[in-house]
Amino acid sequence: MSVHSSVDGAGARPGRPVSIHDLAAAKARGERFVMVTAYDAGSAALLDELGVPVLLVGDSLGMVVLGYDSTIPVTLDEMLHHTRAVSRGAQHALVVGDLPFGSYQDGPSQALSSAVRMLKEGGAAAVKLEGGGPMVAATAHLVRAGIPVMGHLGLTPQSVHQFGGFKVQGRDQQAADRIVEDAVALADAGAFAVVLEAVPADIGRRVTEAIAVPTIGIGAGPDTDAQVLVWHDLLGLTAGRLPRFVKAYADLRAEISGAIKSFQSEVADGEYPGPEHTY
Ligand code: KIV
């Protein structure tokens, strides 16, 4: 599904922004789609132009843009700053703002105040929060207030210390069943989609069959309704070892290195700027 085809497919005005209902309709039609993370206006505008229907301003911001070791230190104000930029860049795509650690774990009313800021100040159309269990009540509270909520289960990075590292979740039967039950509870509470991160493919398939709203996988196998990747991972901008689930579709680190080296050597050699670059 692209922004434009989904809109046309739904019989709506061409160019209408993507809504949560378009995503549900895509699942009903068996049409797979992608979500990509975005953190600034330029990349958001490009993704939008390319017809990517959902842009996630992930709290991965902390690790891929802000230089933190985990997503734990990311603040709501940092998320809002980048969500505003992405919202300015996106014309059609659904912008989802991640609620960072500490901005919703206190309960439904804290979740509501943070989510309201994400929509009013960040310009997002929806929020994402991590976890099942107690987050089901927060999800229902936000949905009652008219705020679309995307759930996130499996390896939820804000719980990295509880997991003892970035580890695959749901390996044993009990843990797998728990993830499926949490997904059903989130969907019953009104979540419009559920991200499944780093879980065995069987869980991706079971959850996708169990709920009517789209599942968006990242390391959850081939059977989810959609796939999400982090911009930097997808484009080969991430240095070092990548999780097994990442596929880099380009090697932009190499491209950028080549360009910077050429700039350095042309300046050193007096080759740049040439007459054509000079007033
Ligand atoms: O923060 C993020 O980028 C995410 C995605 C990896 C799903 O939560």
XYZ file of N, CA and C and ligand atoms in Angstrom:
845
model
N 0.846 -1.191 0.000
C 0.000 0.000 0.000
C 0.883 1.244 0.000
N 0.576 2.173 -0.842
C 1.269 3.452 -0.754
C 0.253 4.477 -0.293
N 0.724 5.615 0.077
C -0.193 6.672 0.516
C -1.247 6.889 -0.538
N -0.796 6.999 -1.805
C -1.715 7.394 -2.863
C -2.635 6.251 -3.273
N -2.048 5.025 -3.404
C -2.894 3.928 -3.850
C -3.929 3.589 -2.789
N -3.545 3.675 -1.507
C -4.508 3.314 -0.477
C -5.669 4.280 -0.500
N -5.348 5.527 -0.709
C -6.395 6.543 -0.718
C -7.314 6.319 -1.906
N -6.723 6.080 -3.069
C -7.546 5.825 -4.247
C -8.387 4.572 -4.041
N -7.714 3.523 -3.474
C -8.402 2.257 -3.254
C -9.607 2.402 -2.349
N -9.500 3.329 -1.390
C -10.601 3.532 -0.461
C -11.673 4.428 -1.075
N -11.461 4.872 -2.304
C -12.448 5.695 -3.000
C -12.511 7.118 -2.474
N -11.451 7.522 -1.794
C -11.462 8.868 -1.218
C -10.799 9.855 -2.163
N -10.844 11.135 -1.787
C -10.199 12.175 -2.586
C -8.721 11.879 -2.703
N -8.134 11.916 -3.925
C -6.691 11.690 -4.027
C -5.967 12.724 -3.171
N -4.937 12.281 -2.489
C -4.157 13.217 -1.698
C -4.657 13.359 -0.279
N -5.770 12.743 0.056
C -6.273 12.802 1.434
C -5.271 12.126 2.364
N -5.049 12.677 3.554
C -4.098 12.029 4.455
C -4.518 10.603 4.802
N -3.538 9.764 5.004
C -3.806 8.373 5.395
C -4.391 8.373 6.807
N -5.410 7.557 7.014
C -6.000 7.465 8.349
C -5.852 6.037 8.873
N -6.157 5.874 10.142
C -6.076 4.531 10.736
C -7.049 3.578 10.032
N -8.126 4.133 9.463
C -9.116 3.282 8.778
C -8.562 2.728 7.461
N -7.685 3.503 6.814
C -7.041 3.009 5.593
C -6.170 1.790 5.915
N -5.552 1.807 7.095
C -4.676 0.688 7.464
C -5.505 -0.562 7.747
N -6.639 -0.361 8.431
C -7.531 -1.503 8.700
C -8.045 -2.066 7.374
N -8.377 -1.156 6.432
C -8.897 -1.592 5.132
C -7.820 -2.362 4.360
N -6.566 -1.921 4.504
C -5.462 -2.617 3.820
C -5.355 -4.044 4.346
N -5.464 -4.200 5.674
C -5.406 -5.555 6.236
C -6.574 -6.389 5.709
N -7.761 -5.789 5.684
C -8.948 -6.532 5.232
C -8.771 -6.988 3.776
N -8.058 -6.176 2.984
C -7.820 -6.538 1.572
C -6.617 -7.468 1.412
N -5.915 -7.726 2.519
C -4.719 -8.578 2.448
C -3.554 -7.869 1.793
N -3.534 -6.529 1.911
C -2.502 -5.718 1.249
C -1.440 -5.322 2.282
N -0.208 -5.761 2.060
C 0.869 -5.455 3.016
C 1.397 -4.048 2.803
N 1.865 -3.432 3.862
C 2.406 -2.074 3.737
C 3.622 -1.907 4.642
N 4.273 -0.759 4.511
C 5.456 -0.514 5.342
C 5.252 0.719 6.218
N 6.006 0.716 7.302
C 6.133 1.904 8.144
C 7.636 2.139 8.239
N 8.053 3.397 8.195
C 9.477 3.723 8.300
C 9.614 4.793 9.377
N 10.689 4.747 10.132
C 10.873 5.794 11.135
C 11.382 7.064 10.449
N 11.043 8.200 11.041
C 11.514 9.491 10.529
C 11.735 10.397 11.734
N 12.706 11.287 11.583
C 13.058 12.150 12.722
C 13.188 13.612 12.306
N 13.080 13.889 10.983
C 13.229 15.275 10.535
C 12.319 15.526 9.338
N 12.180 16.798 8.992
C 11.223 17.185 7.955
C 11.635 16.689 6.565
N 12.938 16.736 6.265
C 13.407 16.361 4.934
C 13.146 14.898 4.621
N 13.512 14.022 5.547
C 13.293 12.589 5.293
C 11.793 12.289 5.296
N 11.046 12.988 6.133
C 9.589 12.774 6.164
C 8.974 13.158 4.820
N 9.435 14.275 4.249
C 8.887 14.726 2.960
C 9.208 13.708 1.866
N 10.423 13.152 1.907
C 10.809 12.170 0.899
C 9.987 10.885 1.045
N 9.863 10.400 2.265
C 9.076 9.173 2.496
C 7.626 9.389 2.064
N 7.120 10.558 2.356
C 5.755 10.917 1.997
C 5.583 10.895 0.470
N 6.551 11.513 -0.204
C 6.529 11.566 -1.673
C 6.582 10.150 -2.263
N 7.293 9.253 -1.578
C 7.436 7.881 -2.069
C 6.233 7.006 -1.729
N 5.267 7.584 -1.044
C 4.029 6.854 -0.766
C 4.086 5.950 0.441
N 5.033 6.184 1.337
C 5.066 5.395 2.582
C 3.889 5.866 3.450
N 2.985 4.947 3.811
C 1.756 5.415 4.461
C 1.873 5.793 5.931
N 2.869 5.218 6.632
C 2.972 5.506 8.067
C 4.409 5.879 8.419
N 4.567 7.036 9.047
C 5.882 7.462 9.526
C 5.863 7.405 11.045
N 6.808 6.673 11.606
C 6.902 6.566 13.058
C 8.052 7.437 13.552
N 7.719 8.424 14.366
C 8.787 9.162 15.041
C 9.098 8.327 16.275
N 9.996 7.364 16.077
C 10.299 6.393 17.129
C 11.198 7.015 18.191
N 11.121 6.454 19.388
C 12.061 6.925 20.409
C 13.446 6.322 20.157
N 13.566 5.502 19.092
C 14.888 5.108 18.587
C 15.683 6.370 18.248
N 14.976 7.501 18.107
C 15.609 8.816 18.014
C 16.804 8.928 18.961
N 16.593 8.453 20.195
C 17.634 8.562 21.214
C 18.920 7.878 20.791
N 18.781 6.718 20.134
C 19.973 5.936 19.785
C 20.545 6.324 18.428
N 19.677 6.585 17.436
C 20.216 6.797 16.087
C 20.489 8.264 15.773
N 19.908 9.171 16.549
C 20.115 10.600 16.272
C 20.792 11.313 17.444
N 20.367 11.005 18.663
C 20.838 11.791 19.811
C 22.062 11.189 20.509
N 22.430 9.969 20.132
C 23.670 9.383 20.668
C 23.561 8.750 22.045
N 22.341 8.444 22.497
C 22.195 7.733 23.768
C 22.441 6.235 23.536
N 22.692 5.492 24.647
C 22.922 4.051 24.558
C 21.634 3.256 24.460
N 20.545 3.878 24.890
C 19.248 3.193 24.859
C 18.181 4.256 24.644
N 16.918 3.826 24.643
C 15.840 4.804 24.454
C 15.398 5.407 25.792
N 15.938 4.875 26.888
C 15.503 5.307 28.235
C 15.641 6.825 28.471
N 16.762 7.459 28.078
C 16.897 8.881 28.424
C 16.020 9.836 27.612
N 15.414 9.365 26.535
C 14.671 10.273 25.637
C 13.524 10.952 26.401
N 13.408 12.260 26.232
C 12.357 12.999 26.939
C 11.181 13.285 26.002
N 10.068 13.638 26.604
C 8.897 13.990 25.794
C 9.192 15.246 24.974
N 9.922 16.192 25.558
C 10.233 17.411 24.801
C 11.111 17.101 23.581
N 12.055 16.161 23.740
C 12.880 15.784 22.573
C 12.000 15.137 21.506
N 11.093 14.274 21.940
C 10.191 13.621 20.980
C 9.318 14.659 20.273
N 8.842 15.631 21.023
C 7.962 16.643 20.426
C 8.709 17.478 19.389
N 9.948 17.822 19.711
C 10.770 18.624 18.794
C 10.878 17.927 17.420
N 11.152 16.617 17.453
C 11.330 15.876 16.197
C 9.988 15.524 15.554
N 8.976 15.299 16.365
C 7.661 14.982 15.796
C 7.118 16.198 15.035
N 7.351 17.394 15.590
C 6.926 18.620 14.888
C 7.596 18.708 13.525
N 8.885 18.395 13.473
C 9.628 18.469 12.207
C 9.052 17.477 11.200
N 8.802 16.241 11.654
C 8.254 15.213 10.749
C 6.855 15.628 10.289
N 6.065 16.165 11.177
C 4.705 16.587 10.808
C 4.752 17.704 9.775
N 5.751 18.583 9.871
C 5.876 19.656 8.876
C 6.252 19.075 7.515
N 7.022 17.982 7.508
C 7.473 17.399 6.241
C 6.443 16.507 5.576
N 5.574 15.886 6.367
C 4.626 14.902 5.804
C 3.301 15.559 5.445
N 2.888 15.330 4.215
C 1.604 15.878 3.756
C 0.484 14.862 3.865
N 0.808 13.590 3.594
C -0.227 12.552 3.482
C -0.061 11.421 4.485
N 1.166 11.086 4.789
C 1.400 9.908 5.638
C 0.846 10.138 7.043
N 0.482 9.031 7.675
C 0.017 9.073 9.067
C 1.257 9.186 9.959
N 1.329 10.255 10.733
C 2.488 10.446 11.617
C 2.149 9.923 13.020
N 2.968 8.972 13.471
C 2.763 8.363 14.796
C 3.917 8.797 15.698
N 3.598 9.385 16.816
C 4.634 9.831 17.764
C 4.772 8.819 18.900
N 5.997 8.376 19.132
C 6.264 7.421 20.209
C 6.226 8.155 21.546
N 5.543 7.582 22.516
C 5.602 8.157 23.865
C 6.857 7.603 24.537
N 7.754 8.482 24.998
C 9.016 7.984 25.557
C 8.864 7.458 26.977
N 9.892 6.762 27.424
C 9.912 6.169 28.765
C 9.655 7.248 29.829
N 8.750 6.936 30.731
C 8.466 7.868 31.830
C 7.331 8.830 31.524
N 6.807 8.789 30.292
C 5.756 9.759 29.946
C 4.366 9.135 29.983
N 4.272 7.825 30.335
C 2.943 7.192 30.367
C 2.841 6.038 31.358
N 3.982 5.601 31.918
C 3.963 4.408 32.787
C 3.245 4.652 34.109
N 3.006 5.939 34.437
C 2.358 6.249 35.709
C 0.862 5.954 35.664
N 0.325 5.728 34.478
C -1.094 5.370 34.404
C -1.822 6.138 33.324
N -3.109 5.815 33.150
C -3.889 6.388 32.059
C -3.896 7.914 32.025
N -3.914 8.564 33.186
C -4.052 10.018 33.090
C -2.730 10.664 32.665
N -1.592 10.099 33.113
C -0.298 10.622 32.618
C -0.164 10.334 31.117
N -0.624 9.139 30.713
C -0.556 8.779 29.281
C -1.380 9.769 28.457
N -2.544 10.150 28.999
C -3.407 11.076 28.255
C -2.741 12.446 28.122
N -2.162 12.962 29.228
C -1.530 14.298 29.101
C -0.393 14.260 28.091
N 0.408 13.181 28.100
C 1.535 13.113 27.157
C 1.032 12.971 25.723
N 0.005 12.138 25.550
C -0.527 11.911 24.196
C -1.173 13.183 23.654
N -1.832 13.928 24.521
C -2.448 15.190 24.083
C -1.355 16.134 23.581
N -0.227 16.192 24.291
C 0.876 17.057 23.834
C 1.402 16.577 22.480
N 1.473 15.245 22.318
C 1.998 14.691 21.065
C 1.115 15.121 19.883
N -0.192 15.171 20.091
C -1.089 15.588 19.005
C -1.110 17.108 18.859
N -1.255 17.832 19.983
C -1.401 19.297 19.897
C -0.089 19.981 19.528
N 1.007 19.582 20.185
C 2.282 20.276 19.960
C 3.136 19.595 18.894
N 3.007 18.258 18.789
C 3.843 17.528 17.834
C 3.187 17.407 16.463
N 1.878 17.582 16.417
C 1.168 17.462 15.138
C 0.971 16.018 14.708
N 1.257 15.054 15.604
C 1.060 13.634 15.251
C -0.434 13.348 15.160
N -0.758 12.271 14.433
C -2.161 11.847 14.327
C -2.436 10.675 15.258
N -1.373 10.119 15.841
C -1.527 8.933 16.689
C -0.296 8.820 17.576
N -0.398 8.013 18.620
C 0.765 7.766 19.476
C 1.036 6.264 19.551
N 2.250 5.931 19.935
C 2.596 4.528 20.187
C 3.076 4.409 21.625
N 2.676 3.342 22.272
C 3.226 3.065 23.605
C 3.581 1.592 23.718
N 4.524 1.305 24.600
C 5.069 -0.057 24.709
C 4.411 -0.838 25.837
N 4.151 -2.123 25.573
C 3.733 -3.035 26.638
C 2.277 -3.435 26.583
N 2.000 -4.556 27.287
C 0.611 -5.005 27.441
C 0.221 -4.773 28.893
N -0.535 -5.680 29.495
C -0.899 -5.585 30.914
C -1.457 -4.227 31.275
N -0.712 -3.464 32.110
C -1.229 -2.177 32.570
C -1.432 -1.164 31.439
N -0.780 -1.373 30.307
C -0.920 -0.415 29.199
C -2.251 -0.568 28.463
N -2.955 -1.653 28.769
C -4.260 -1.862 28.131
C -5.237 -0.786 28.621
N -5.204 -0.499 29.927
C -6.099 0.539 30.473
C -5.729 1.902 29.907
N -4.433 2.175 29.784
C -3.998 3.464 29.222
C -4.465 3.583 27.776
N -4.358 2.483 27.029
C -4.796 2.485 25.627
C -6.289 2.804 25.542
N -7.080 2.137 26.363
C -8.531 2.361 26.331
C -8.848 3.809 26.687
N -8.116 4.370 27.646
C -8.350 5.743 28.087
C -8.064 6.731 26.947
N -6.958 6.513 26.240
C -6.596 7.397 25.124
C -7.605 7.267 23.982
N -7.983 6.038 23.697
C -8.928 5.814 22.589
C -10.265 6.485 22.915
N -10.696 6.403 24.194
C -11.951 7.076 24.598
C -11.839 8.583 24.409
N -10.608 9.093 24.543
C -10.402 10.538 24.378
C -10.224 10.912 22.904
N -10.305 9.930 22.019
C -10.220 10.217 20.582
C -8.807 10.170 20.035
N -7.900 9.552 20.771
C -6.497 9.489 20.321
C -6.165 8.084 19.825
N -5.817 7.949 18.548
C -5.440 6.627 18.035
C -4.147 6.119 18.684
N -4.180 4.849 19.084
C -3.023 4.259 19.773
C -2.490 3.047 19.016
N -1.178 3.036 18.821
C -0.479 1.881 18.268
C 0.203 1.181 19.450
N -0.033 -0.128 19.594
C 0.628 -0.881 20.664
C 1.996 -1.367 20.203
N 2.771 -1.898 21.133
C 4.122 -2.401 20.812
C 4.442 -3.512 21.813
N 4.622 -4.727 21.317
C 4.855 -5.893 22.179
C 6.105 -6.649 21.723
N 6.540 -7.593 22.576
C 7.742 -8.367 22.270
C 8.925 -7.679 22.915
N 9.964 -7.425 22.124
C 11.116 -6.692 22.651
C 10.745 -5.208 22.680
N 10.316 -4.758 23.829
C 9.963 -3.350 24.000
C 11.199 -2.677 24.613
N 11.929 -1.876 23.806
C 13.252 -1.414 24.243
C 13.260 -0.596 25.529
N 12.117 0.026 25.875
C 12.106 0.801 27.128
C 12.227 -0.120 28.355
N 12.021 -1.433 28.157
C 12.158 -2.390 29.268
C 13.469 -3.154 29.180
N 14.457 -2.584 28.473
C 15.713 -3.293 28.226
C 16.371 -3.788 29.524
N 16.275 -2.999 30.588
C 16.932 -3.414 31.838
C 16.203 -4.593 32.475
N 14.888 -4.629 32.321
C 14.139 -5.759 32.859
C 14.452 -7.031 32.052
N 14.628 -6.866 30.733
C 14.928 -8.027 29.879
C 16.383 -8.475 30.027
N 17.253 -7.594 30.560
C 18.671 -7.923 30.664
C 19.373 -7.806 29.320
N 18.904 -6.919 28.463
C 19.539 -6.698 27.160
C 18.502 -6.737 26.054
N 18.950 -6.432 24.847
C 18.054 -6.435 23.686
C 17.931 -7.885 23.195
N 16.992 -8.624 23.802
C 16.893 -10.066 23.526
C 15.560 -10.417 22.882
N 15.576 -11.453 22.055
C 14.340 -11.964 21.461
C 13.384 -12.363 22.589
N 12.118 -12.005 22.449
C 11.117 -12.301 23.477
C 10.162 -13.398 22.995
N 9.485 -14.032 23.958
C 8.433 -15.007 23.616
C 8.977 -16.342 23.160
N 10.146 -16.706 23.683
C 10.763 -17.969 23.225
C 10.055 -19.195 23.802
N 9.547 -19.095 25.067
C 8.855 -20.284 25.593
C 7.348 -20.120 25.434
N 6.649 -21.234 25.572
C 5.210 -21.275 25.281
C 4.419 -20.261 26.093
N 4.779 -20.177 27.398
C 4.031 -19.274 28.282
C 4.218 -17.809 27.861
N 5.467 -17.461 27.551
C 5.750 -16.084 27.142
C 5.099 -15.785 25.799
N 5.093 -16.767 24.910
C 4.469 -16.581 23.592
C 2.971 -16.354 23.757
N 2.335 -17.194 24.590
C 0.889 -17.051 24.809
C 0.570 -15.687 25.411
N 1.458 -15.221 26.282
C 1.245 -13.929 26.939
C 1.251 -12.793 25.903
N 2.159 -12.877 24.942
C 2.224 -11.830 23.915
C 0.942 -11.848 23.070
N 0.479 -13.045 22.726
C -0.755 -13.140 21.930
C -1.928 -12.564 22.742
N -1.999 -12.927 24.036
C -3.097 -12.404 24.884
C -3.020 -10.889 25.015
N -1.810 -10.361 25.187
C -1.651 -8.901 25.299
C -2.100 -8.206 24.014
N -1.762 -8.799 22.872
C -2.139 -8.190 21.591
C -3.664 -8.159 21.453
N -4.303 -9.247 21.844
C -5.770 -9.306 21.766
C -6.368 -8.251 22.702
N -5.795 -8.122 23.909
C -6.312 -7.138 24.873
C -6.118 -5.714 24.349
N -4.973 -5.431 23.723
C -4.740 -4.087 23.178
C -5.722 -3.794 22.043
N -5.922 -4.786 21.181
C -6.872 -4.586 20.067
C -8.284 -4.389 20.619
N -8.656 -5.162 21.643
C -9.988 -4.995 22.257
C -10.124 -3.618 22.901
N -8.998 -3.083 23.388
C -9.030 -1.758 24.023
C -9.090 -0.644 22.977
N -8.954 -1.006 21.699
C -9.108 -0.007 20.637
C -7.835 0.358 19.906
N -6.701 -0.320 20.211
C -5.466 -0.022 19.465
C -5.729 -0.232 17.974
N -5.187 0.669 17.138
C -5.459 0.553 15.694
C -4.408 -0.283 14.976
N -3.314 -0.624 15.666
C -2.251 -1.475 15.103
C -1.369 -1.913 16.259
N -0.639 -2.994 16.040
C 0.277 -3.473 17.083
C 1.632 -3.807 16.444
N 2.679 -3.176 16.958
C 4.042 -3.498 16.527
C 4.492 -4.734 17.303
N 5.130 -5.667 16.597
C 5.687 -6.865 17.236
C 7.182 -6.867 16.941
N 7.978 -6.759 17.987
C 9.420 -6.636 17.770
C 10.169 -7.847 18.332
N 11.069 -8.397 17.521
C 11.984 -9.467 17.934
C 11.280 -10.606 18.669
N 10.380 -11.249 17.951
C 9.695 -12.435 18.486
C 9.752 -13.527 17.420
N 9.661 -14.798 17.818
C 9.659 -15.862 16.812
C 8.511 -15.662 15.803
N 8.761 -16.091 14.580
C 7.793 -15.885 13.487
C 6.420 -16.458 13.811
N 6.409 -17.513 14.608
C 5.145 -18.143 14.962
C 4.228 -17.168 15.723
N 4.852 -16.332 16.555
C 4.060 -15.344 17.310
C 3.528 -14.275 16.341
N 4.368 -13.871 15.400
C 3.920 -12.900 14.387
C 2.687 -13.411 13.663
N 2.723 -14.681 13.305
C 1.586 -15.277 12.582
C 0.363 -15.404 13.486
N 0.583 -15.897 14.712
C -0.561 -16.102 15.626
C -1.269 -14.785 15.922
N -0.485 -13.737 16.213
C -1.115 -12.444 16.548
C -1.837 -11.885 15.325
N -1.215 -12.015 14.174
C -1.823 -11.480 12.940
C -3.165 -12.149 12.662
N -3.245 -13.431 12.979
C -4.522 -14.142 12.778
C -5.535 -13.809 13.872
N -5.012 -13.461 15.056
C -5.912 -13.288 16.210
C -6.579 -11.923 16.273
N -5.976 -10.906 15.641
C -6.564 -9.561 15.780
C -6.953 -9.004 14.407
N -7.972 -8.118 14.417
C -8.486 -7.580 13.149
C -7.680 -6.381 12.682
N -6.929 -5.763 13.599
C -6.144 -4.588 13.206
C -4.754 -5.031 12.749
N -4.072 -4.190 11.945
C -2.780 -4.622 11.402
C -1.698 -4.862 12.452
N -0.905 -5.905 12.212
C 0.317 -6.125 12.968
C 1.464 -5.576 12.125
N 2.407 -4.945 12.792
C 3.550 -4.347 12.086
C 4.802 -4.982 12.682
N 5.468 -5.796 11.897
C 6.579 -6.577 12.430
C 7.928 -5.914 12.233
N 8.798 -6.177 13.202
C 10.222 -5.831 13.068
C 10.942 -6.979 13.758
N 11.364 -7.939 12.974
C 11.913 -9.161 13.558
C 10.819 -10.065 14.069
N 9.668 -10.084 13.386
C 8.546 -10.934 13.809
C 8.126 -11.866 12.671
N 9.037 -12.079 11.726
C 8.773 -13.019 10.645
C 7.969 -12.428 9.502
N 7.640 -13.296 8.517
C 7.050 -12.802 7.263
C 5.531 -12.658 7.270
N 4.869 -13.067 8.357
C 3.402 -13.149 8.282
C 2.658 -11.955 8.852
N 3.380 -10.944 9.341
C 2.660 -9.778 9.863
C 2.091 -8.979 8.686
N 1.131 -8.103 8.998
C 0.458 -7.346 7.929
C 1.354 -6.270 7.337
N 2.315 -5.821 8.103
C 3.194 -4.745 7.650
C 4.574 -4.986 8.250
N 5.560 -4.244 7.768
C 6.924 -4.320 8.309
C 7.389 -2.903 8.584
N 8.169 -2.747 9.631
C 8.765 -1.440 9.932
C 10.272 -1.599 10.045
N 10.996 -0.613 9.543
C 12.446 -0.557 9.772
C 12.821 0.862 10.172
N 13.910 0.950 10.901
C 14.470 2.239 11.289
C 15.228 2.805 10.083
N 14.977 4.077 9.777
C 15.568 4.773 8.623
C 17.057 4.464 8.478
N 17.813 4.611 9.553
C 19.270 4.441 9.482
C 19.664 3.001 9.147
N 18.925 2.035 9.688
C 19.221 0.623 9.414
C 18.882 0.273 7.964
N 17.731 0.718 7.534
C 17.224 0.416 6.186
C 18.162 0.950 5.103
N 18.788 2.097 5.402
C 19.612 2.747 4.383
C 21.104 2.489 4.550
N 21.462 1.646 5.523
C 22.886 1.342 5.700
C 23.653 2.509 6.301
N 22.997 3.252 7.178
C 23.665 4.375 7.837
C 24.161 4.013 9.229
N 23.782 2.826 9.705
C 24.142 2.428 11.059
C 25.521 1.774 11.065
N 26.398 2.237 11.971
C 27.736 1.637 12.091
C 27.640 0.420 12.998
N 28.465 -0.570 12.742
C 28.543 -1.727 13.645
C 27.526 -2.802 13.339
N 27.408 -3.714 14.312
C 26.586 -4.917 14.113
C 25.105 -4.579 14.166
N 24.370 -5.145 13.221
C 22.927 -4.905 13.170
C 22.187 -6.136 13.651
N 20.985 -5.948 14.213
C 20.193 -7.128 14.575
C 19.913 -7.976 13.331
N 19.731 -9.278 13.549
C 19.489 -10.227 12.454
C 18.314 -9.811 11.563
N 17.304 -9.169 12.165
C 16.094 -8.859 11.388
C 16.261 -7.694 10.419
N 17.360 -6.959 10.521
C 17.514 -5.781 9.660
C 17.990 -6.181 8.275
N 17.367 -5.612 7.258
C 17.929 -5.702 5.912
C 18.266 -4.276 5.473
N 19.533 -4.056 5.155
C 19.940 -2.738 4.671
C 19.731 -2.735 3.161
N 18.885 -1.835 2.683
C 18.567 -1.766 1.253
C 19.513 -0.835 0.491
N 20.429 -0.216 1.211
C 21.424 0.653 0.568
C 22.638 0.688 1.489
N 23.755 1.228 0.974
C 24.955 1.362 1.801
C 25.339 2.840 1.819
N 24.491 3.627 2.475
C 24.715 5.071 2.437
C 25.945 5.514 3.221
N 26.378 4.706 4.198
C 27.628 5.068 4.894
C 28.779 5.101 3.888
N 28.817 4.107 3.006
C 29.878 4.057 1.998
C 29.727 5.222 1.020
N 28.491 5.493 0.604
C 28.245 6.608 -0.338
C 28.699 7.926 0.284
N 28.317 8.116 1.543
C 28.645 9.379 2.217
C 30.156 9.481 2.418
N 30.779 8.375 2.797
C 32.239 8.403 2.993
C 32.935 8.808 1.700
N 32.476 8.232 0.587
C 33.063 8.555 -0.715
C 32.910 10.038 -1.018
N 31.724 10.572 -0.773
C 31.461 11.980 -1.082
C 32.321 12.896 -0.207
N 32.414 12.589 1.072
C 33.184 13.459 1.981
C 34.679 13.407 1.624
N 35.164 12.195 1.285
C 36.583 12.069 0.905
C 36.865 12.870 -0.369
N 35.936 12.805 -1.332
C 36.133 13.576 -2.572
C 36.156 15.065 -2.270
N 35.265 15.534 -1.427
C 35.213 16.948 -1.051
C 36.549 17.358 -0.421
N 37.009 16.529 0.534
C 38.281 16.841 1.213
C 39.430 16.922 0.225
N 39.517 15.928 -0.676
C 40.693 15.921 -1.555
C 40.580 17.012 -2.623
N 39.377 17.306 -3.095
C 39.257 18.372 -4.105
C 39.577 19.741 -3.511
N 39.210 19.946 -2.256
C 39.550 21.221 -1.607
C 41.061 21.282 -1.386
N 41.634 20.173 -0.915
C 43.085 20.145 -0.670
C 43.855 20.402 -1.972
N 43.347 19.857 -3.086
C 44.046 20.008 -4.380
C 43.718 21.316 -5.093
N 42.822 22.111 -4.547
C 42.429 23.368 -5.210
C 41.510 23.142 -6.396
N 40.928 21.952 -6.481
C 40.062 21.605 -7.620
C 38.647 22.161 -7.429
N 38.231 22.260 -6.176
C 36.902 22.796 -5.839
C 37.109 23.998 -4.934
N 36.414 25.099 -5.114
C 35.436 25.363 -6.170
C 36.096 25.716 -7.498
N 35.503 25.240 -8.589
C 35.989 25.549 -9.927
C 35.315 26.808 -10.443
N 35.643 27.196 -11.675
C 35.052 28.422 -12.246
C 33.522 28.367 -12.271
N 32.982 27.158 -12.494
C 31.515 27.037 -12.571
C 30.825 27.219 -11.228
N 31.596 27.179 -10.135
C 31.006 27.372 -8.796
C 31.335 28.755 -8.257
N 31.902 29.578 -9.097
C 32.446 30.859 -8.596
C 31.715 32.043 -9.216
N 31.383 33.069 -8.390
C 30.717 34.300 -8.893
C 31.750 35.265 -9.415
O 11.457 3.571 18.294
C 11.320 2.912 17.238
O 11.929 3.212 16.204
C 10.411 1.782 17.267
C 10.388 0.883 16.071
C 11.630 0.100 15.980
C 9.180 0.035 16.057
O 9.734 1.591 18.222
